[in-house]
Amino acid sequence: APQAINPDACAGNLVRRVPVPLDARDPTPQPPLLDPLLPWTGGLKVLDGSSLEEADQNTWISARYVLLTIPQQPLPQSSEWMLTRSPVLITGPRRRIDSCVKSLRAVYFTVALVGALLALFAGWRPQFDASTSVVGSWARRARPDVHTSTPSTDAEHQYQVQIFSRDPLVIYVKNFVSSDEIAYLLAIRYERVLHPPPIHPPSAPPYGIPGSGAKLTRVFAWRLGISEDKYEPSYVYGGHEKRVDPQTRVSESAFMDPHDPVVRRIARRAREFQGWRNRTTIIEPLLVQRYRVDGFYSYHFDWDETLRRGNRATTFMTYLEANCTGGGTNFPFLPQPADDRWCDVIECDEPGRDGYQGVIFKPVRGAAVFWENLHPNGTGHKGVYHAGLPVKTGTKVGLNIWSWDKAWVKPDEGGPTV
Ligand SMILES: O=C(O)CCC(=O)C(=O)O
Ligand SMILES: [Fe+2]
């Protein structure tokens, strides 16, 4: 006879269907399964003096499924339990506990699997921009460290900052890139495969760092030591056109591979520096720019007034190599600071100032000048007009780290007006 059912074996009315093999001797189609919600009334005698095991083997083996159920109330110790529709077997307590354990195991397994998947997503989290991707939004929820590690998660690198100007916001950053990083970046060799690298004028949305949702660069890069072939003449952009214009800009430039781990680290640093800004701002592909003697970039804004959607929000003018005279970065509309302690990084005296107006930042290896290109109301800031002054001797290598705000809207057309 069936043993007494232990109602404490598993709380509540746990109802599970478990498959048992179809009996080849009885291929007749099986009636529908017992609805677990139906009351335990009427039906079929379950066992007739035989043990549960025997019942399994002999009486009910033709069942497609076995319904295991635990009632709220203990069932009577009867050998004649009645069920609604066949084929359904009520099992005894041992079997019931087994099934409870199994079902709990399944729950644990599911929870662990979901946890592992979340952890995996978090590990893949794009560092630069996750504004649009589903992976990014999952990962954001799964990575509270982003919020607890303010102001920077870049533990392996230290830089020093000082506000140079509040309006426009200009911040001087010493050691923004380390000596090792500079050596690494300058040793990256780029090969172009099939297509020339897409160079996006400021008037077109830039392709981005992986994870930004933007297109990836077509430049394939690997480290092979110093190489010349990565550079090409720098362009000047007007509207959707780009051209080489020696009246405006003489230098060579090369985009850095957005997949490169050091490039990614520096881009992440630039993003963290800005307090991540918002999820609509991406770091553009890093651009290395080399000026030889007489190389220069005449006065311009990094923001573009012809744009309606998306604009360059900030700039890091970073110096990778400064074995030169001349070649400073000149902001003609920034007032010279009164404090002469700035004079180690800006030109204070003639002939260094060379008759130029405003402020001239000297190229200092590893340092960066950071500035905001736009007013809070979305209009371009006229105070950040600037130029790369002609290099007189030696070589200057700069690294442009630009941030592009995809969500920027021309103020006349509904952009922010503060
Ligand atoms: O080289 C410099 O000092 C300035 C470069 C620059 O302004 C630019 O590339 O947009
Ligand atoms: Fe510029």
Tab-separated table of C-alpha atoms and ligand atoms in Angstrom:
chain	number	residue	atom	x	y	z
A	1	ALA	CA	0.000	0.000	0.000
A	2	PRO	CA	1.179	3.559	-0.569
A	3	GLN	CA	2.887	5.131	2.361
A	4	ALA	CA	1.549	8.091	4.240
A	5	ILE	CA	2.185	11.371	2.562
A	6	ASN	CA	4.274	13.823	4.478
A	7	PRO	CA	2.758	17.233	3.830
A	8	ASP	CA	5.880	18.951	5.157
A	9	ALA	CA	8.085	17.433	2.512
A	10	CYS	CA	7.652	20.442	0.344
A	11	ALA	CA	5.482	23.371	1.242
A	12	GLY	CA	2.235	23.973	-0.473
A	13	ASN	CA	0.593	22.163	-3.310
A	14	LEU	CA	3.626	21.467	-5.416
A	15	VAL	CA	2.559	19.951	-8.670
A	16	ARG	CA	5.088	18.756	-11.195
A	17	ARG	CA	4.970	16.648	-14.242
A	18	VAL	CA	7.892	14.381	-14.866
A	19	PRO	CA	8.290	12.299	-18.007
A	20	VAL	CA	8.330	8.511	-17.838
A	21	PRO	CA	9.020	6.342	-20.854
A	22	LEU	CA	6.174	5.333	-23.041
A	23	ASP	CA	5.454	1.687	-22.915
A	24	ALA	CA	6.051	0.156	-26.311
A	25	ARG	CA	3.426	-2.443	-25.497
A	26	ASP	CA	0.776	0.192	-25.174
A	27	PRO	CA	1.062	2.736	-27.964
A	28	THR	CA	-2.485	3.964	-27.565
A	29	PRO	CA	-2.812	7.734	-27.467
A	30	GLN	CA	-2.809	9.051	-23.948
A	31	PRO	CA	-5.675	11.050	-22.550
A	32	PRO	CA	-4.953	14.614	-21.538
A	33	LEU	CA	-3.058	15.190	-18.369
A	34	LEU	CA	-4.681	15.833	-15.115
A	35	ASP	CA	-5.284	19.481	-14.585
A	36	PRO	CA	-3.378	20.109	-11.353
A	37	LEU	CA	-5.966	22.575	-10.254
A	38	LEU	CA	-8.805	20.128	-10.430
A	39	PRO	CA	-9.988	18.752	-7.094
A	40	TRP	CA	-9.030	15.228	-6.142
A	41	THR	CA	-12.306	13.687	-6.920
A	42	GLY	CA	-13.653	10.724	-8.825
A	43	GLY	CA	-11.702	8.607	-11.245
A	44	LEU	CA	-9.446	5.716	-11.122
A	45	LYS	CA	-8.046	3.438	-8.499
A	46	VAL	CA	-4.357	3.985	-8.271
A	47	LEU	CA	-2.885	0.968	-6.646
A	48	ASP	CA	-4.170	-2.335	-5.664
A	49	GLY	CA	-1.918	-3.707	-2.982
A	50	SER	CA	1.217	-3.447	-5.072
A	51	SER	CA	4.212	-1.347	-4.071
A	52	LEU	CA	4.943	2.023	-5.668
A	53	GLU	CA	7.882	0.598	-7.546
A	54	GLU	CA	5.750	-2.152	-8.945
A	55	ALA	CA	3.110	0.347	-9.808
A	56	ASP	CA	5.695	2.330	-11.713
A	57	GLN	CA	6.868	-0.663	-13.606
A	58	ASN	CA	3.714	-2.562	-14.165
A	59	THR	CA	0.648	-0.525	-13.713
A	60	TRP	CA	1.508	2.956	-14.885
A	61	ILE	CA	4.409	2.553	-17.172
A	62	SER	CA	2.271	3.412	-20.118
A	63	ALA	CA	1.758	6.891	-18.723
A	64	ARG	CA	3.405	9.625	-20.709
A	65	TYR	CA	3.726	11.731	-17.597
A	66	VAL	CA	3.519	11.238	-13.891
A	67	LEU	CA	1.918	13.933	-11.875
A	68	LEU	CA	3.549	14.438	-8.511
A	69	THR	CA	1.572	16.417	-6.111
A	70	ILE	CA	1.683	17.311	-2.485
A	71	PRO	CA	-1.552	18.251	-0.860
A	72	GLN	CA	-1.966	20.877	1.776
A	73	GLN	CA	-3.700	18.324	3.931
A	74	PRO	CA	-2.381	14.844	4.686
A	75	LEU	CA	-4.135	12.287	2.560
A	76	PRO	CA	-5.746	9.333	4.204
A	77	GLN	CA	-3.666	6.206	4.491
A	78	SER	CA	-5.641	4.452	1.897
A	79	SER	CA	-4.705	2.081	-0.816
A	80	GLU	CA	-7.524	3.382	-2.929
A	81	TRP	CA	-6.790	6.965	-3.755
A	82	MET	CA	-8.995	8.307	-6.394
A	83	LEU	CA	-8.011	10.639	-9.096
A	84	THR	CA	-9.632	12.417	-11.908
A	85	ARG	CA	-8.419	11.462	-15.317
A	86	SER	CA	-5.859	8.784	-15.963
A	87	PRO	CA	-2.922	8.288	-16.350
A	88	VAL	CA	-1.719	9.873	-13.201
A	89	LEU	CA	0.176	8.461	-10.319
A	90	ILE	CA	0.354	9.775	-6.819
A	91	THR	CA	3.615	8.871	-5.249
A	92	GLY	CA	4.628	8.317	-1.687
A	93	PRO	CA	6.724	10.589	0.516
A	94	ARG	CA	10.241	9.461	-0.457
A	95	ARG	CA	9.588	10.071	-4.094
A	96	ARG	CA	7.976	13.371	-3.233
A	97	ILE	CA	11.019	14.623	-1.308
A	98	ASP	CA	13.241	13.602	-4.213
A	99	SER	CA	11.161	15.599	-6.554
A	100	CYS	CA	11.258	18.611	-4.255
A	101	VAL	CA	15.026	18.447	-4.126
A	102	LYS	CA	15.153	18.158	-7.886
A	103	SER	CA	12.921	21.132	-8.391
A	104	LEU	CA	14.943	23.219	-5.936
A	105	ARG	CA	18.092	22.222	-7.799
A	106	ALA	CA	16.519	23.419	-11.008
A	107	VAL	CA	15.720	26.758	-9.385
A	108	TYR	CA	19.281	27.133	-8.093
A	109	PHE	CA	20.665	26.212	-11.471
A	110	THR	CA	18.487	28.756	-13.241
A	111	VAL	CA	19.456	31.493	-10.792
A	112	ALA	CA	23.158	30.644	-11.182
A	113	LEU	CA	22.872	30.617	-14.961
A	114	VAL	CA	21.149	33.991	-15.050
A	115	GLY	CA	23.785	35.375	-12.647
A	116	ALA	CA	26.605	34.072	-14.795
A	117	LEU	CA	25.081	35.609	-17.905
A	118	LEU	CA	24.708	38.960	-16.177
A	119	ALA	CA	28.317	38.823	-15.005
A	120	LEU	CA	29.380	38.025	-18.540
A	121	PHE	CA	27.456	40.990	-19.887
A	122	ALA	CA	28.974	43.210	-17.232
A	123	GLY	CA	32.427	42.066	-18.276
A	124	TRP	CA	31.678	42.971	-21.862
A	125	ARG	CA	30.373	46.348	-20.941
A	126	PRO	CA	31.595	48.909	-23.425
A	127	GLN	CA	33.537	51.516	-21.581
A	128	PHE	CA	32.900	54.404	-23.848
A	129	ASP	CA	29.290	54.615	-24.548
A	130	ALA	CA	26.467	52.290	-23.880
A	131	SER	CA	23.636	54.657	-24.485
A	132	THR	CA	21.823	52.582	-26.998
A	133	SER	CA	22.847	48.990	-26.592
A	134	VAL	CA	20.825	46.505	-24.611
A	135	VAL	CA	24.027	44.961	-23.347
A	136	GLY	CA	25.021	48.339	-22.028
A	137	SER	CA	21.820	48.894	-20.163
A	138	TRP	CA	21.980	45.446	-18.559
A	139	ALA	CA	25.576	45.994	-17.659
A	140	ARG	CA	24.877	49.368	-16.126
A	141	ARG	CA	22.473	47.748	-13.723
A	142	ALA	CA	24.936	44.992	-12.992
A	143	ARG	CA	27.924	47.247	-12.318
A	144	PRO	CA	27.392	49.464	-9.303
A	145	ASP	CA	31.151	50.122	-9.172
A	146	VAL	CA	30.653	52.733	-11.863
A	147	HIS	CA	28.893	54.789	-9.247
A	148	THR	CA	31.027	53.962	-6.246
A	149	SER	CA	34.393	54.609	-7.817
A	150	THR	CA	33.978	58.315	-8.484
A	151	PRO	CA	35.964	60.240	-9.526
A	152	SER	CA	38.006	57.734	-11.471
A	153	THR	CA	38.332	54.011	-11.939
A	154	ASP	CA	41.710	54.516	-13.563
A	155	ALA	CA	43.683	53.339	-10.552
A	156	GLU	CA	46.847	52.598	-12.469
A	157	HIS	CA	47.374	56.150	-13.688
A	158	GLN	CA	47.728	59.470	-11.899
A	159	TYR	CA	47.407	62.866	-13.486
A	160	GLN	CA	47.204	66.350	-12.007
A	161	VAL	CA	44.634	68.954	-12.941
A	162	GLN	CA	44.250	72.698	-12.575
A	163	ILE	CA	41.492	74.958	-13.786
A	164	PHE	CA	42.948	77.443	-16.202
A	165	SER	CA	39.771	79.254	-17.172
A	166	ARG	CA	36.182	79.008	-16.011
A	167	ASP	CA	34.539	80.580	-19.053
A	168	PRO	CA	35.274	78.961	-21.368
A	169	LEU	CA	36.112	75.996	-19.183
A	170	VAL	CA	39.770	75.195	-19.799
A	171	ILE	CA	41.585	72.690	-17.601
A	172	TYR	CA	45.268	72.001	-17.686
A	173	VAL	CA	46.157	68.337	-17.130
A	174	LYS	CA	49.682	67.257	-16.329
A	175	ASN	CA	50.658	63.714	-17.200
A	176	PHE	CA	47.359	62.934	-18.836
A	177	VAL	CA	49.146	60.211	-20.786
A	178	SER	CA	52.131	58.418	-19.310
A	179	SER	CA	55.530	58.016	-20.878
A	180	ASP	CA	54.875	54.321	-21.468
A	181	GLU	CA	51.568	55.033	-23.146
A	182	ILE	CA	53.203	57.607	-25.395
A	183	ALA	CA	55.928	55.181	-26.409
A	184	TYR	CA	53.286	52.570	-27.132
A	185	LEU	CA	51.056	54.899	-29.170
A	186	LEU	CA	53.905	56.153	-31.275
A	187	ALA	CA	54.957	52.597	-32.028
A	188	ILE	CA	51.597	51.501	-33.374
A	189	ARG	CA	51.713	50.772	-37.039
A	190	TYR	CA	48.585	51.017	-39.131
A	191	GLU	CA	47.901	49.213	-42.349
A	192	ARG	CA	44.964	50.095	-44.459
A	193	VAL	CA	43.061	47.123	-45.789
A	194	LEU	CA	40.779	47.443	-48.798
A	195	HIS	CA	39.422	50.835	-47.876
A	196	PRO	CA	41.129	53.967	-46.740
A	197	PRO	CA	40.162	54.776	-43.177
A	198	PRO	CA	36.969	56.792	-43.134
A	199	ILE	CA	37.808	60.276	-42.002
A	200	HIS	CA	34.756	62.016	-40.798
A	201	PRO	CA	34.427	65.709	-41.054
A	202	PRO	CA	33.008	67.308	-37.947
A	203	SER	CA	29.825	67.793	-39.945
A	204	ALA	CA	29.193	64.064	-40.116
A	205	PRO	CA	28.637	61.871	-37.114
A	206	PRO	CA	31.964	60.243	-36.356
A	207	TYR	CA	32.320	56.546	-36.237
A	208	GLY	CA	33.018	55.569	-32.716
A	209	ILE	CA	34.675	53.436	-30.164
A	210	PRO	CA	33.313	49.882	-30.061
A	211	GLY	CA	30.269	49.728	-27.919
A	212	SER	CA	29.140	53.191	-28.801
A	213	GLY	CA	26.713	51.814	-31.308
A	214	ALA	CA	28.571	53.663	-34.022
A	215	LYS	CA	30.477	52.052	-36.869
A	216	LEU	CA	33.866	50.609	-36.281
A	217	THR	CA	36.930	51.922	-37.930
A	218	ARG	CA	38.150	50.099	-40.980
A	219	VAL	CA	41.725	50.654	-39.987
A	220	PHE	CA	43.478	47.471	-38.940
A	221	ALA	CA	46.364	47.996	-36.643
A	222	TRP	CA	49.025	46.010	-35.010
A	223	ARG	CA	52.262	46.755	-33.288
A	224	LEU	CA	55.353	46.428	-35.407
A	225	GLY	CA	57.564	49.196	-34.157
A	226	ILE	CA	57.984	52.687	-35.522
A	227	SER	CA	56.404	53.045	-38.893
A	228	GLU	CA	55.826	55.851	-41.299
A	229	ASP	CA	52.949	54.497	-43.277
A	230	LYS	CA	50.246	55.248	-40.753
A	231	TYR	CA	50.306	58.967	-41.342
A	232	GLU	CA	48.580	60.797	-44.113
A	233	PRO	CA	48.301	64.508	-44.778
A	234	SER	CA	45.878	66.174	-42.392
A	235	TYR	CA	42.635	67.400	-43.839
A	236	VAL	CA	40.650	70.538	-43.461
A	237	TYR	CA	36.911	70.073	-43.281
A	238	GLY	CA	34.241	72.254	-44.741
A	239	GLY	CA	30.643	71.117	-44.771
A	240	HIS	CA	30.784	67.477	-45.840
A	241	GLU	CA	34.025	67.930	-47.757
A	242	LYS	CA	37.560	67.327	-46.715
A	243	ARG	CA	40.643	68.534	-48.497
A	244	VAL	CA	44.317	69.078	-47.952
A	245	ASP	CA	44.816	72.834	-47.587
A	246	PRO	CA	48.363	73.972	-46.878
A	247	GLN	CA	47.087	77.507	-46.260
A	248	THR	CA	45.172	76.239	-43.266
A	249	ARG	CA	46.822	73.106	-41.965
A	250	VAL	CA	50.147	71.400	-42.512
A	251	SER	CA	50.678	68.196	-40.587
A	252	GLU	CA	50.222	64.467	-40.925
A	253	SER	CA	47.749	62.502	-38.955
A	254	ALA	CA	46.697	58.978	-38.152
A	255	PHE	CA	43.652	57.603	-36.413
A	256	MET	CA	44.341	55.235	-33.575
A	257	ASP	CA	42.753	51.808	-33.594
A	258	PRO	CA	39.742	51.971	-31.273
A	259	HIS	CA	40.259	48.292	-30.357
A	260	ASP	CA	43.743	48.804	-29.040
A	261	PRO	CA	43.822	48.323	-25.257
A	262	VAL	CA	45.983	51.379	-24.586
A	263	VAL	CA	43.855	53.530	-26.868
A	264	ARG	CA	40.776	52.254	-25.075
A	265	ARG	CA	42.317	53.017	-21.709
A	266	ILE	CA	43.108	56.596	-22.676
A	267	ALA	CA	39.675	57.101	-24.189
A	268	ARG	CA	38.112	55.735	-21.007
A	269	ARG	CA	40.236	58.090	-18.953
A	270	ALA	CA	39.047	61.006	-21.064
A	271	ARG	CA	35.470	59.969	-20.558
A	272	GLU	CA	35.816	59.537	-16.816
A	273	PHE	CA	37.585	62.870	-16.565
A	274	GLN	CA	34.422	64.466	-17.890
A	275	GLY	CA	32.220	62.721	-15.364
A	276	TRP	CA	31.014	60.525	-18.200
A	277	ARG	CA	29.099	63.610	-19.359
A	278	ASN	CA	25.995	61.815	-20.465
A	279	ARG	CA	25.213	58.654	-22.268
A	280	THR	CA	24.890	60.471	-25.553
A	281	THR	CA	28.512	61.587	-25.709
A	282	ILE	CA	31.151	59.367	-27.263
A	283	ILE	CA	34.880	59.625	-27.550
A	284	GLU	CA	35.828	59.968	-31.204
A	285	PRO	CA	38.636	57.851	-32.598
A	286	LEU	CA	41.861	59.244	-31.223
A	287	LEU	CA	43.838	61.196	-33.794
A	288	VAL	CA	47.594	61.487	-33.640
A	289	GLN	CA	48.880	64.544	-35.444
A	290	ARG	CA	52.513	65.178	-36.291
A	291	TYR	CA	53.940	68.569	-37.165
A	292	ARG	CA	57.388	68.951	-38.581
A	293	VAL	CA	59.188	72.247	-39.171
A	294	ASP	CA	56.696	74.826	-40.469
A	295	GLY	CA	53.788	72.564	-39.694
A	296	PHE	CA	50.822	74.422	-38.195
A	297	TYR	CA	47.039	74.535	-37.899
A	298	SER	CA	45.529	77.965	-38.335
A	299	TYR	CA	42.787	79.464	-36.141
A	300	HIS	CA	39.581	77.486	-35.916
A	301	PHE	CA	36.929	76.106	-33.619
A	302	ASP	CA	36.668	72.405	-32.961
A	303	TRP	CA	32.876	72.780	-32.861
A	304	ASP	CA	31.081	73.277	-36.150
A	305	GLU	CA	28.455	75.967	-36.522
A	306	THR	CA	27.005	74.438	-39.669
A	307	LEU	CA	25.723	71.373	-37.840
A	308	ARG	CA	22.167	70.772	-36.720
A	309	ARG	CA	22.429	67.425	-34.968
A	310	GLY	CA	25.529	66.293	-33.061
A	311	ASN	CA	28.563	68.411	-32.342
A	312	ARG	CA	31.987	68.280	-30.793
A	313	ALA	CA	31.453	68.967	-27.137
A	314	THR	CA	34.983	68.875	-25.738
A	315	THR	CA	38.623	68.641	-26.752
A	316	PHE	CA	41.743	67.295	-25.111
A	317	MET	CA	44.743	68.726	-26.935
A	318	THR	CA	47.374	66.276	-25.716
A	319	TYR	CA	51.075	66.459	-26.459
A	320	LEU	CA	52.825	63.179	-27.153
A	321	GLU	CA	56.073	64.588	-28.390
A	322	ALA	CA	57.407	68.068	-27.793
A	323	ASN	CA	60.948	68.053	-29.123
A	324	CYS	CA	60.379	71.376	-30.786
A	325	THR	CA	60.517	75.112	-30.578
A	326	GLY	CA	57.385	76.942	-31.571
A	327	GLY	CA	54.314	74.797	-32.008
A	328	GLY	CA	52.375	76.104	-29.009
A	329	THR	CA	48.594	76.032	-28.930
A	330	ASN	CA	47.348	79.593	-29.071
A	331	PHE	CA	43.996	80.851	-27.738
A	332	PRO	CA	43.904	84.493	-28.827
A	333	PHE	CA	40.749	85.279	-26.812
A	334	LEU	CA	41.860	83.772	-23.503
A	335	PRO	CA	43.303	86.341	-21.123
A	336	GLN	CA	46.843	85.779	-19.918
A	337	PRO	CA	46.595	84.725	-16.240
A	338	ALA	CA	47.913	87.164	-13.681
A	339	ASP	CA	49.727	84.442	-11.745
A	340	ASP	CA	53.141	83.784	-13.204
A	341	ARG	CA	53.221	80.282	-11.776
A	342	TRP	CA	51.518	79.308	-15.018
A	343	CYS	CA	54.621	80.336	-16.898
A	344	ASP	CA	56.107	76.855	-16.898
A	345	VAL	CA	53.324	75.704	-19.207
A	346	ILE	CA	52.343	78.876	-21.061
A	347	GLU	CA	54.501	81.360	-22.881
A	348	CYS	CA	54.931	84.445	-20.732
A	349	ASP	CA	57.785	86.316	-22.354
A	350	GLU	CA	58.936	87.414	-25.720
A	351	PRO	CA	60.307	85.893	-27.872
A	352	GLY	CA	58.188	82.878	-26.876
A	353	ARG	CA	54.984	84.884	-27.339
A	354	ASP	CA	56.244	85.996	-30.714
A	355	GLY	CA	53.655	88.755	-30.985
A	356	TYR	CA	50.643	86.418	-30.625
A	357	GLN	CA	47.609	87.502	-28.618
A	358	GLY	CA	46.089	85.668	-25.693
A	359	VAL	CA	47.461	82.460	-24.239
A	360	ILE	CA	49.976	80.072	-25.760
A	361	PHE	CA	50.233	76.639	-24.175
A	362	LYS	CA	53.678	75.177	-24.649
A	363	PRO	CA	53.800	71.638	-25.916
A	364	VAL	CA	54.708	69.581	-22.843
A	365	ARG	CA	55.078	65.861	-23.303
A	366	GLY	CA	52.198	63.958	-21.703
A	367	ALA	CA	50.213	67.082	-20.782
A	368	ALA	CA	46.768	67.921	-22.110
A	369	VAL	CA	44.751	71.086	-22.415
A	370	PHE	CA	41.092	70.255	-21.994
A	371	TRP	CA	38.291	72.611	-22.952
A	372	GLU	CA	34.552	72.758	-23.467
A	373	ASN	CA	33.582	73.781	-26.963
A	374	LEU	CA	29.968	74.626	-26.252
A	375	HIS	CA	28.127	76.888	-23.883
A	376	PRO	CA	25.631	75.163	-21.570
A	377	ASN	CA	22.909	76.585	-23.811
A	378	GLY	CA	24.295	74.612	-26.727
A	379	THR	CA	25.847	77.436	-28.705
A	380	GLY	CA	29.499	77.235	-29.728
A	381	HIS	CA	31.858	79.104	-27.431
A	382	LYS	CA	33.783	81.813	-29.253
A	383	GLY	CA	36.408	81.899	-26.500
A	384	VAL	CA	37.945	78.589	-27.586
A	385	TYR	CA	39.157	79.827	-30.945
A	386	HIS	CA	42.633	78.373	-31.254
A	387	ALA	CA	45.547	77.487	-33.490
A	388	GLY	CA	48.557	75.187	-33.517
A	389	LEU	CA	51.358	77.691	-34.059
A	390	PRO	CA	54.075	76.898	-36.586
A	391	VAL	CA	56.801	74.550	-35.418
A	392	LYS	CA	60.133	76.271	-35.785
A	393	THR	CA	62.502	73.425	-35.059
A	394	GLY	CA	62.057	69.765	-34.303
A	395	THR	CA	58.845	67.743	-34.226
A	396	LYS	CA	55.614	68.090	-32.319
A	397	VAL	CA	53.158	65.224	-32.048
A	398	GLY	CA	49.717	65.928	-30.682
A	399	LEU	CA	46.886	63.612	-29.736
A	400	ASN	CA	43.379	64.907	-30.249
A	401	ILE	CA	40.780	63.372	-27.965
A	402	TRP	CA	37.452	64.762	-28.971
A	403	SER	CA	34.078	64.065	-27.450
A	404	TRP	CA	31.091	64.091	-29.720
A	405	ASP	CA	27.640	64.751	-28.310
A	406	LYS	CA	25.235	62.810	-30.496
A	407	ALA	CA	22.229	64.348	-28.789
A	408	TRP	CA	23.277	67.941	-29.396
A	409	VAL	CA	20.648	69.887	-31.283
A	410	LYS	CA	21.219	73.288	-32.783
A	411	PRO	CA	19.732	75.735	-30.259
A	412	ASP	CA	17.537	77.414	-32.925
A	413	GLU	CA	16.000	74.029	-33.574
A	414	GLY	CA	15.090	73.011	-30.075
A	415	GLY	CA	18.489	72.425	-28.493
A	416	PRO	CA	19.033	73.516	-24.902
A	417	THR	CA	18.827	77.207	-24.206
A	418	VAL	CA	19.786	78.075	-20.673
B	1	LIG	O1	48.276	71.244	-32.526
B	1	LIG	C1	47.690	72.078	-31.859
B	1	LIG	O2	48.251	72.756	-31.006
B	1	LIG	C2	46.243	72.315	-32.123
B	1	LIG	C3	45.626	71.254	-32.942
B	1	LIG	C4	44.191	71.483	-33.144
B	1	LIG	O3	43.655	72.453	-32.785
B	1	LIG	C5	43.359	70.468	-33.808
B	1	LIG	O4	43.882	69.482	-34.304
B	1	LIG	O5	42.131	70.654	-33.834
B	2	FE	FE	41.532	72.352	-32.883
